[in-house]
Every structure is written in structure tokens, then in C-alpha cells.
Amino acid sequence: MDFAPSPRATDLVGRVRTFVETGIEPVEEARQHDPAALRADGDPWRPLPVVDEHRARARRLWNLFPPAAHEGPDAERLTDGPGEAHRAVVARLEPVKHGVRR
């Protein structure tokens, strides 16, 4: 049995990795330096403006399996799922200690 990821899964892995490396990690780093200043208006639950920007960019990456009719990439569970499509983000995560990434 061939367990190599499909070309489509390989493409999704690349897109997710690029998004995490260029869109998430730099923002996360900036956010951790001075979180109080980022919420100076007194509302600690207000999402950062950059979060909305990233939501728009990640729309077709957040869940790989909705059909195209529902704004998803319409990935195939049997051919695209078992590969590394779901591991691209997980592999980038570091252990969380007391709610703070190290």
C-alpha cells in the first residue's frame, strides 16, 4: 500500500506551513513582547486586528475537508487526509507551559 501523500496533500502541507511560518509565528512573537499595550483600550477580550486579517487569509486552510460549495478546499479524506496535511500545523506547535508558548 502506498502511504505517500497525494500531490494535493503535498500542496496543502506547503500552503499551511507557509501560512504558519509567515503569518502566525511573527505575529505571535510580537504579541508576546507587550500584550498589555496591544489591549490598551481596557478590553482584554478584543481580538487583535491582525487576527481578522489572518482569518481572511486562512479561510481555505482552517478546515481542509468542507466541500468547495462551502468555501473549503474540498480535500479527499482518504487521499489527502492521511498524509501530512493535518500534521503541518501540529508539527509547528511547541509544548505549552502555563498558557505561554516557549
C-alpha positions as a LaTeX table, in Angstrom:
\begin{tabular}{lrrr}
\hline
Residue & $x$ (\AA) & $y$ (\AA) & $z$ (\AA) \\
\hline
Met1 & 0.00 & 0.00 & 0.00 \\
Asp2 & 1.31 & 3.42 & $-0.95$ \\
Phe3 & 1.34 & 5.80 & 2.02 \\
Ala4 & 2.96 & 8.68 & 0.16 \\
Pro5 & 0.89 & 11.86 & 0.33 \\
Ser6 & $-1.03$ & 12.77 & $-2.78$ \\
Pro7 & 0.12 & 15.78 & $-4.82$ \\
Arg8 & $-2.87$ & 17.67 & $-3.47$ \\
Ala9 & $-1.92$ & 16.84 & 0.14 \\
Thr10 & 1.66 & 17.91 & $-0.55$ \\
Asp11 & 0.36 & 21.24 & $-1.87$ \\
Leu12 & $-1.85$ & 21.73 & 1.21 \\
Val13 & 1.06 & 20.94 & 3.54 \\
Gly14 & 3.19 & 23.54 & 1.80 \\
Arg15 & 0.46 & 26.17 & 1.98 \\
Val16 & $-0.23$ & 25.53 & 5.66 \\
Arg17 & 3.48 & 25.59 & 6.55 \\
Thr18 & 3.98 & 28.84 & 4.67 \\
Phe19 & 0.98 & 30.40 & 6.39 \\
Val20 & 2.16 & 29.35 & 9.85 \\
Glu21 & 5.76 & 30.47 & 9.27 \\
Thr22 & 4.97 & 33.81 & 7.63 \\
Gly23 & 1.61 & 34.72 & 9.11 \\
Ile24 & 1.29 & 33.21 & 12.56 \\
Glu25 & 4.74 & 32.94 & 14.13 \\
Pro26 & 5.80 & 36.59 & 13.54 \\
Val27 & 2.53 & 37.89 & 14.97 \\
Glu28 & 2.76 & 35.56 & 17.93 \\
Glu29 & 6.26 & 36.80 & 18.69 \\
Ala30 & 5.18 & 40.45 & 18.58 \\
Arg31 & 2.12 & 39.74 & 20.72 \\
Gln32 & 4.14 & 38.09 & 23.46 \\
His33 & 6.51 & 41.05 & 23.90 \\
Asp34 & 3.92 & 43.52 & 25.17 \\
Pro35 & 0.39 & 42.08 & 25.40 \\
Ala36 & $-0.85$ & 44.86 & 27.71 \\
Ala37 & $-0.04$ & 47.56 & 25.17 \\
Leu38 & $-1.95$ & 45.70 & 22.49 \\
Arg39 & $-5.12$ & 45.90 & 24.56 \\
Ala40 & $-4.70$ & 49.41 & 25.91 \\
Asp41 & $-8.39$ & 50.23 & 25.44 \\
Gly42 & $-9.23$ & 48.12 & 28.51 \\
Asp43 & $-10.98$ & 45.25 & 26.72 \\
Pro44 & $-8.81$ & 42.16 & 27.29 \\
Trp45 & $-11.06$ & 40.02 & 25.08 \\
Arg46 & $-10.89$ & 42.15 & 21.95 \\
Pro47 & $-9.04$ & 40.22 & 19.25 \\
Leu48 & $-6.06$ & 41.91 & 17.73 \\
Pro49 & $-6.80$ & 43.47 & 14.32 \\
Val50 & $-4.25$ & 41.16 & 12.74 \\
Val51 & $-6.37$ & 38.16 & 13.80 \\
Asp52 & $-9.16$ & 39.22 & 11.44 \\
Glu53 & $-6.64$ & 39.69 & 8.64 \\
His54 & $-5.30$ & 36.19 & 9.19 \\
Arg55 & $-8.78$ & 34.70 & 9.36 \\
Ala56 & $-9.42$ & 36.01 & 5.89 \\
Arg57 & $-6.13$ & 34.64 & 4.58 \\
Ala58 & $-6.60$ & 31.24 & 6.20 \\
Arg59 & $-10.20$ & 30.67 & 5.13 \\
Arg60 & $-9.29$ & 27.83 & 2.84 \\
Leu61 & $-6.75$ & 26.34 & 5.24 \\
Trp62 & $-8.53$ & 26.23 & 8.60 \\
Asn63 & $-10.55$ & 23.11 & 7.79 \\
Leu64 & $-9.40$ & 21.10 & 4.82 \\
Phe65 & $-12.46$ & 18.93 & 4.33 \\
Pro66 & $-15.55$ & 21.09 & 3.64 \\
Pro67 & $-16.64$ & 20.89 & 0.02 \\
Ala68 & $-15.85$ & 23.75 & $-2.33$ \\
Ala69 & $-19.53$ & 24.78 & $-2.17$ \\
His70 & $-18.91$ & 25.66 & 1.50 \\
Glu71 & $-15.68$ & 27.61 & 0.90 \\
Gly72 & $-13.44$ & 24.64 & 1.65 \\
Pro73 & $-10.63$ & 23.17 & $-0.44$ \\
Asp74 & $-12.71$ & 20.00 & $-0.89$ \\
Ala75 & $-9.90$ & 17.71 & 0.24 \\
Glu76 & $-10.44$ & 13.99 & $-0.03$ \\
Arg77 & $-10.37$ & 12.28 & 3.35 \\
Leu78 & $-8.84$ & 9.09 & 2.02 \\
Thr79 & $-6.19$ & 10.58 & $-0.25$ \\
Asp80 & $-5.38$ & 13.96 & 1.32 \\
Gly81 & $-6.17$ & 13.39 & 4.99 \\
Pro82 & $-3.88$ & 10.52 & 6.00 \\
Gly83 & $-0.80$ & 12.32 & 4.73 \\
Glu84 & 0.74 & 15.26 & 6.48 \\
Ala85 & $-1.96$ & 17.81 & 5.78 \\
His86 & $-3.13$ & 17.73 & 9.39 \\
Arg87 & 0.40 & 17.42 & 10.79 \\
Ala88 & 1.76 & 20.57 & 9.19 \\
Val89 & 0.35 & 22.75 & 11.94 \\
Val90 & 0.77 & 20.23 & 14.76 \\
Ala91 & 4.46 & 19.79 & 13.96 \\
Arg92 & 4.99 & 23.52 & 14.35 \\
Leu93 & 3.40 & 23.67 & 17.79 \\
Glu94 & 5.70 & 23.68 & 20.76 \\
Pro95 & 4.79 & 22.45 & 24.22 \\
Val96 & 2.65 & 24.93 & 26.09 \\
Lys97 & 3.58 & 25.63 & 29.68 \\
His98 & 1.22 & 27.69 & 31.83 \\
Gly99 & $-0.54$ & 29.03 & 28.74 \\
Val100 & 2.60 & 30.55 & 27.22 \\
Arg101 & 4.46 & 29.15 & 24.24 \\
Arg102 & 8.17 & 28.91 & 24.83 \\
\hline
\end{tabular}
